[in-house]
PDB file of N, CA and C in Angstrom:
ATOM      1  N   MET A  13       0.571  12.261   1.823  1.00  0.00           N
ATOM      2  CA  MET A  13       0.645  12.109   0.382  1.00  0.00           C
ATOM      3  C   MET A  13      -0.587  11.340  -0.078  1.00  0.00           C
ATOM      4  N   LYS A  14      -1.158  11.739  -1.167  1.00  0.00           N
ATOM      5  CA  LYS A  14      -2.336  11.067  -1.701  1.00  0.00           C
ATOM      6  C   LYS A  14      -1.904   9.966  -2.664  1.00  0.00           C
ATOM      7  N   TYR A  15      -2.582   8.854  -2.575  1.00  0.00           N
ATOM      8  CA  TYR A  15      -2.308   7.716  -3.445  1.00  0.00           C
ATOM      9  C   TYR A  15      -3.556   7.424  -4.256  1.00  0.00           C
ATOM     10  N   SER A  16      -3.406   6.757  -5.384  1.00  0.00           N
ATOM     11  CA  SER A  16      -4.540   6.393  -6.208  1.00  0.00           C
ATOM     12  C   SER A  16      -4.413   4.938  -6.644  1.00  0.00           C
ATOM     13  N   LYS A  17      -5.505   4.398  -7.170  1.00  0.00           N
ATOM     14  CA  LYS A  17      -5.496   3.016  -7.644  1.00  0.00           C
ATOM     15  C   LYS A  17      -4.409   2.835  -8.687  1.00  0.00           C
ATOM     16  N   GLY A  18      -3.684   1.733  -8.571  1.00  0.00           N
ATOM     17  CA  GLY A  18      -2.643   1.430  -9.538  1.00  0.00           C
ATOM     18  C   GLY A  18      -1.257   1.899  -9.141  1.00  0.00           C
ATOM     19  N   ASP A  19      -1.162   2.757  -8.132  1.00  0.00           N
ATOM     20  CA  ASP A  19       0.153   3.204  -7.663  1.00  0.00           C
ATOM     21  C   ASP A  19       0.909   2.038  -7.033  1.00  0.00           C
ATOM     22  N   ILE A  20       2.191   1.981  -7.268  1.00  0.00           N
ATOM     23  CA  ILE A  20       3.042   0.995  -6.613  1.00  0.00           C
ATOM     24  C   ILE A  20       3.682   1.690  -5.425  1.00  0.00           C
ATOM     25  N   VAL A  21       3.496   1.092  -4.246  1.00  0.00           N
ATOM     26  CA  VAL A  21       3.952   1.730  -3.015  1.00  0.00           C
ATOM     27  C   VAL A  21       4.804   0.785  -2.185  1.00  0.00           C
ATOM     28  N   LYS A  22       5.598   1.372  -1.297  1.00  0.00           N
ATOM     29  CA  LYS A  22       6.380   0.628  -0.316  1.00  0.00           C
ATOM     30  C   LYS A  22       5.700   0.887   1.021  1.00  0.00           C
ATOM     31  N   PHE A  23       5.417  -0.183   1.793  1.00  0.00           N
ATOM     32  CA  PHE A  23       4.693  -0.029   3.045  1.00  0.00           C
ATOM     33  C   PHE A  23       5.278  -0.933   4.112  1.00  0.00           C
ATOM     34  N   LYS A  24       4.998  -0.581   5.366  1.00  0.00           N
ATOM     35  CA  LYS A  24       5.538  -1.320   6.504  1.00  0.00           C
ATOM     36  C   LYS A  24       4.418  -2.133   7.150  1.00  0.00           C
ATOM     37  N   LEU A  25       4.691  -3.410   7.426  1.00  0.00           N
ATOM     38  CA  LEU A  25       3.751  -4.280   8.120  1.00  0.00           C
ATOM     39  C   LEU A  25       3.850  -4.051   9.621  1.00  0.00           C
ATOM     40  N   GLU A  26       2.895  -4.585  10.375  1.00  0.00           N
ATOM     41  CA  GLU A  26       2.944  -4.459  11.831  1.00  0.00           C
ATOM     42  C   GLU A  26       4.196  -5.092  12.413  1.00  0.00           C
ATOM     43  N   SER A  27       4.724  -6.113  11.758  1.00  0.00           N
ATOM     44  CA  SER A  27       5.936  -6.785  12.232  1.00  0.00           C
ATOM     45  C   SER A  27       7.198  -5.964  11.988  1.00  0.00           C
ATOM     46  N   GLY A  28       7.076  -4.882  11.206  1.00  0.00           N
ATOM     47  CA  GLY A  28       8.227  -4.057  10.889  1.00  0.00           C
ATOM     48  C   GLY A  28       8.826  -4.356   9.522  1.00  0.00           C
ATOM     49  N   GLU A  29       8.386  -5.435   8.900  1.00  0.00           N
ATOM     50  CA  GLU A  29       8.880  -5.813   7.574  1.00  0.00           C
ATOM     51  C   GLU A  29       8.360  -4.828   6.530  1.00  0.00           C
ATOM     52  N   VAL A  30       9.183  -4.507   5.542  1.00  0.00           N
ATOM     53  CA  VAL A  30       8.806  -3.592   4.470  1.00  0.00           C
ATOM     54  C   VAL A  30       8.480  -4.406   3.221  1.00  0.00           C
ATOM     55  N   GLN A  31       7.348  -4.092   2.583  1.00  0.00           N
ATOM     56  CA  GLN A  31       6.885  -4.776   1.380  1.00  0.00           C
ATOM     57  C   GLN A  31       6.614  -3.759   0.285  1.00  0.00           C
ATOM     58  N   LYS A  32       6.514  -4.239  -0.949  1.00  0.00           N
ATOM     59  CA  LYS A  32       6.089  -3.422  -2.081  1.00  0.00           C
ATOM     60  C   LYS A  32       4.849  -4.054  -2.669  1.00  0.00           C
ATOM     61  N   GLY A  33       3.971  -3.227  -3.218  1.00  0.00           N
ATOM     62  CA  GLY A  33       2.773  -3.743  -3.849  1.00  0.00           C
ATOM     63  C   GLY A  33       2.013  -2.649  -4.563  1.00  0.00           C
ATOM     64  N   ASP A  34       0.927  -3.046  -5.260  1.00  0.00           N
ATOM     65  CA  ASP A  34       0.128  -2.052  -5.966  1.00  0.00           C
ATOM     66  C   ASP A  34      -1.215  -1.855  -5.279  1.00  0.00           C
ATOM     67  N   VAL A  35      -1.656  -0.613  -5.260  1.00  0.00           N
ATOM     68  CA  VAL A  35      -2.905  -0.234  -4.607  1.00  0.00           C
ATOM     69  C   VAL A  35      -4.067  -0.701  -5.477  1.00  0.00           C
ATOM     70  N   ARG A  36      -4.990  -1.457  -4.879  1.00  0.00           N
ATOM     71  CA  ARG A  36      -6.150  -1.971  -5.604  1.00  0.00           C
ATOM     72  C   ARG A  36      -7.425  -1.236  -5.256  1.00  0.00           C
ATOM     73  N   TYR A  37      -7.543  -0.747  -4.018  1.00  0.00           N
ATOM     74  CA  TYR A  37      -8.768  -0.096  -3.573  1.00  0.00           C
ATOM     75  C   TYR A  37      -8.413   0.834  -2.425  1.00  0.00           C
ATOM     76  N   ILE A  38      -9.106   1.961  -2.343  1.00  0.00           N
ATOM     77  CA  ILE A  38      -8.890   2.913  -1.253  1.00  0.00           C
ATOM     78  C   ILE A  38     -10.222   3.143  -0.557  1.00  0.00           C
ATOM     79  N   GLU A  39     -10.230   2.914   0.753  1.00  0.00           N
ATOM     80  CA  GLU A  39     -11.430   3.092   1.564  1.00  0.00           C
ATOM     81  C   GLU A  39     -11.226   4.319   2.457  1.00  0.00           C
ATOM     82  N   LYS A  40     -12.183   5.240   2.418  1.00  0.00           N
ATOM     83  CA  LYS A  40     -12.096   6.429   3.264  1.00  0.00           C
ATOM     84  C   LYS A  40     -12.861   6.156   4.551  1.00  0.00           C
ATOM     85  N   THR A  41     -12.204   6.381   5.689  1.00  0.00           N
ATOM     86  CA  THR A  41     -12.826   6.178   6.992  1.00  0.00           C
ATOM     87  C   THR A  41     -12.736   7.477   7.787  1.00  0.00           C
ATOM     88  N   GLY A  42     -13.312   7.489   8.958  1.00  0.00           N
ATOM     89  CA  GLY A  42     -13.248   8.661   9.809  1.00  0.00           C
ATOM     90  C   GLY A  42     -11.851   8.935  10.335  1.00  0.00           C
ATOM     91  N   TYR A  43     -10.988   7.928  10.311  1.00  0.00           N
ATOM     92  CA  TYR A  43      -9.623   8.050  10.827  1.00  0.00           C
ATOM     93  C   TYR A  43      -8.597   8.276   9.730  1.00  0.00           C
ATOM     94  N   GLY A  44      -9.012   8.318   8.492  1.00  0.00           N
ATOM     95  CA  GLY A  44      -8.080   8.481   7.372  1.00  0.00           C
ATOM     96  C   GLY A  44      -8.417   7.473   6.290  1.00  0.00           C
ATOM     97  N   GLU A  45      -7.476   7.242   5.426  1.00  0.00           N
ATOM     98  CA  GLU A  45      -7.688   6.298   4.327  1.00  0.00           C
ATOM     99  C   GLU A  45      -7.026   4.965   4.623  1.00  0.00           C
ATOM    100  N   VAL A  46      -7.676   3.896   4.161  1.00  0.00           N
ATOM    101  CA  VAL A  46      -7.136   2.542   4.274  1.00  0.00           C
ATOM    102  C   VAL A  46      -6.925   2.035   2.853  1.00  0.00           C
ATOM    103  N   LEU A  47      -5.717   1.559   2.575  1.00  0.00           N
ATOM    104  CA  LEU A  47      -5.381   1.075   1.240  1.00  0.00           C
ATOM    105  C   LEU A  47      -5.375  -0.446   1.225  1.00  0.00           C
ATOM    106  N   TYR A  48      -5.978  -1.010   0.214  1.00  0.00           N
ATOM    107  CA  TYR A  48      -5.932  -2.455  -0.008  1.00  0.00           C
ATOM    108  C   TYR A  48      -4.866  -2.675  -1.070  1.00  0.00           C
ATOM    109  N   ILE A  49      -3.823  -3.417  -0.694  1.00  0.00           N
ATOM    110  CA  ILE A  49      -2.633  -3.537  -1.529  1.00  0.00           C
ATOM    111  C   ILE A  49      -2.361  -5.001  -1.850  1.00  0.00           C
ATOM    112  N   ASN A  50      -2.152  -5.288  -3.134  1.00  0.00           N
ATOM    113  CA  ASN A  50      -1.678  -6.606  -3.548  1.00  0.00           C
ATOM    114  C   ASN A  50      -0.165  -6.546  -3.561  1.00  0.00           C
ATOM    115  N   SER A  51       0.449  -7.326  -2.692  1.00  0.00           N
ATOM    116  CA  SER A  51       1.909  -7.323  -2.583  1.00  0.00           C
ATOM    117  C   SER A  51       2.506  -8.191  -3.683  1.00  0.00           C
ATOM    118  N   PHE A  52       3.775  -7.952  -3.976  1.00  0.00           N
ATOM    119  CA  PHE A  52       4.459  -8.733  -5.002  1.00  0.00           C
ATOM    120  C   PHE A  52       4.789 -10.147  -4.524  1.00  0.00           C
ATOM    121  N   ASN A  53       4.568 -10.432  -3.227  1.00  0.00           N
ATOM    122  CA  ASN A  53       4.794 -11.791  -2.734  1.00  0.00           C
ATOM    123  C   ASN A  53       3.488 -12.590  -2.698  1.00  0.00           C
ATOM    124  N   ARG A  54       2.467 -12.113  -3.432  1.00  0.00           N
ATOM    125  CA  ARG A  54       1.168 -12.788  -3.616  1.00  0.00           C
ATOM    126  C   ARG A  54       0.255 -12.742  -2.399  1.00  0.00           C
ATOM    127  N   TRP A  55       0.482 -11.833  -1.478  1.00  0.00           N
ATOM    128  CA  TRP A  55      -0.410 -11.625  -0.345  1.00  0.00           C
ATOM    129  C   TRP A  55      -1.139 -10.305  -0.565  1.00  0.00           C
ATOM    130  N   ALA A  56      -2.318 -10.197   0.008  1.00  0.00           N
ATOM    131  CA  ALA A  56      -3.072  -8.943  -0.039  1.00  0.00           C
ATOM    132  C   ALA A  56      -3.109  -8.356   1.364  1.00  0.00           C
ATOM    133  N   TYR A  57      -2.970  -7.048   1.467  1.00  0.00           N
ATOM    134  CA  TYR A  57      -2.914  -6.388   2.761  1.00  0.00           C
ATOM    135  C   TYR A  57      -3.902  -5.229   2.826  1.00  0.00           C
ATOM    136  N   LYS A  58      -4.416  -4.973   4.014  1.00  0.00           N
ATOM    137  CA  LYS A  58      -5.252  -3.820   4.318  1.00  0.00           C
ATOM    138  C   LYS A  58      -4.386  -2.928   5.200  1.00  0.00           C
ATOM    139  N   VAL A  59      -3.928  -1.797   4.649  1.00  0.00           N
ATOM    140  CA  VAL A  59      -2.907  -0.985   5.304  1.00  0.00           C
ATOM    141  C   VAL A  59      -3.421   0.441   5.502  1.00  0.00           C
ATOM    142  N   PRO A  60      -3.333   0.978   6.736  1.00  0.00           N
ATOM    143  CA  PRO A  60      -3.651   2.399   6.926  1.00  0.00           C
ATOM    144  C   PRO A  60      -2.641   3.261   6.182  1.00  0.00           C
ATOM    145  N   GLU A  61      -3.085   4.403   5.692  1.00  0.00           N
ATOM    146  CA  GLU A  61      -2.214   5.269   4.896  1.00  0.00           C
ATOM    147  C   GLU A  61      -0.966   5.691   5.671  1.00  0.00           C
ATOM    148  N   LYS A  62      -1.051   5.800   6.984  1.00  0.00           N
ATOM    149  CA  LYS A  62       0.109   6.240   7.768  1.00  0.00           C
ATOM    150  C   LYS A  62       1.253   5.222   7.757  1.00  0.00           C
ATOM    151  N   ARG A  63       0.992   3.957   7.367  1.00  0.00           N
ATOM    152  CA  ARG A  63       2.068   2.957   7.296  1.00  0.00           C
ATOM    153  C   ARG A  63       2.675   2.843   5.907  1.00  0.00           C
ATOM    154  N   VAL A  64       2.172   3.625   4.954  1.00  0.00           N
ATOM    155  CA  VAL A  64       2.767   3.641   3.619  1.00  0.00           C
ATOM    156  C   VAL A  64       3.989   4.548   3.670  1.00  0.00           C
ATOM    157  N   ILE A  65       5.122   4.025   3.225  1.00  0.00           N
ATOM    158  CA  ILE A  65       6.382   4.762   3.296  1.00  0.00           C
ATOM    159  C   ILE A  65       6.535   5.711   2.118  1.00  0.00           C
ATOM    160  N   SER A  66       6.370   5.182   0.899  1.00  0.00           N
ATOM    161  CA  SER A  66       6.565   6.023  -0.274  1.00  0.00           C
ATOM    162  C   SER A  66       5.990   5.355  -1.515  1.00  0.00           C
ATOM    163  N   ARG A  67       5.889   6.141  -2.554  1.00  0.00           N
ATOM    164  CA  ARG A  67       5.497   5.637  -3.868  1.00  0.00           C
ATOM    165  C   ARG A  67       6.765   5.152  -4.560  1.00  0.00           C
ATOM    166  N   VAL A  68       6.675   4.051  -5.303  1.00  0.00           N
ATOM    167  CA  VAL A  68       7.830   3.481  -5.994  1.00  0.00           C
ATOM    168  C   VAL A  68       7.704   3.797  -7.475  1.00  0.00           C
ATOM    169  N   HIS A  69       8.756   4.350  -8.037  1.00  0.00           N
ATOM    170  CA  HIS A  69       8.788   4.657  -9.471  1.00  0.00           C
ATOM    171  C   HIS A  69       9.577   3.557 -10.167  1.00  0.00           C
ATOM    172  N   LEU A  70       8.943   2.915 -11.145  1.00  0.00           N
ATOM    173  CA  LEU A  70       9.607   1.843 -11.876  1.00  0.00           C
ATOM    174  C   LEU A  70      10.543   2.420 -12.916  1.00  0.00           C
ATOM    175  N   LYS A  71      11.712   1.831 -13.035  1.00  0.00           N
ATOM    176  CA  LYS A  71      12.678   2.262 -14.046  1.00  0.00           C
ATOM    177  C   LYS A  71      12.310   1.636 -15.375  1.00  0.00           C
ATOM    178  N   LYS A  72      12.447   2.399 -16.439  1.00  0.00           N
ATOM    179  CA  LYS A  72      12.110   1.884 -17.778  1.00  0.00           C
ATOM    180  C   LYS A  72      13.345   1.503 -18.523  1.00  0.00           C
TER     181      LYS A  72
END
């Protein structure tokens, strides 16, 4: 699935914990895309696209 800047996504950390955050930057590498995500717990993460679980749709 393709993601873009500003998307809110659910992703898995190496520890197995699941977090939510918004995509701030996407880096294209030879192995795929790496997403830089600001999590809602005030941490920033560098996450390979394969660890992103899904896009989160906010309820209005």
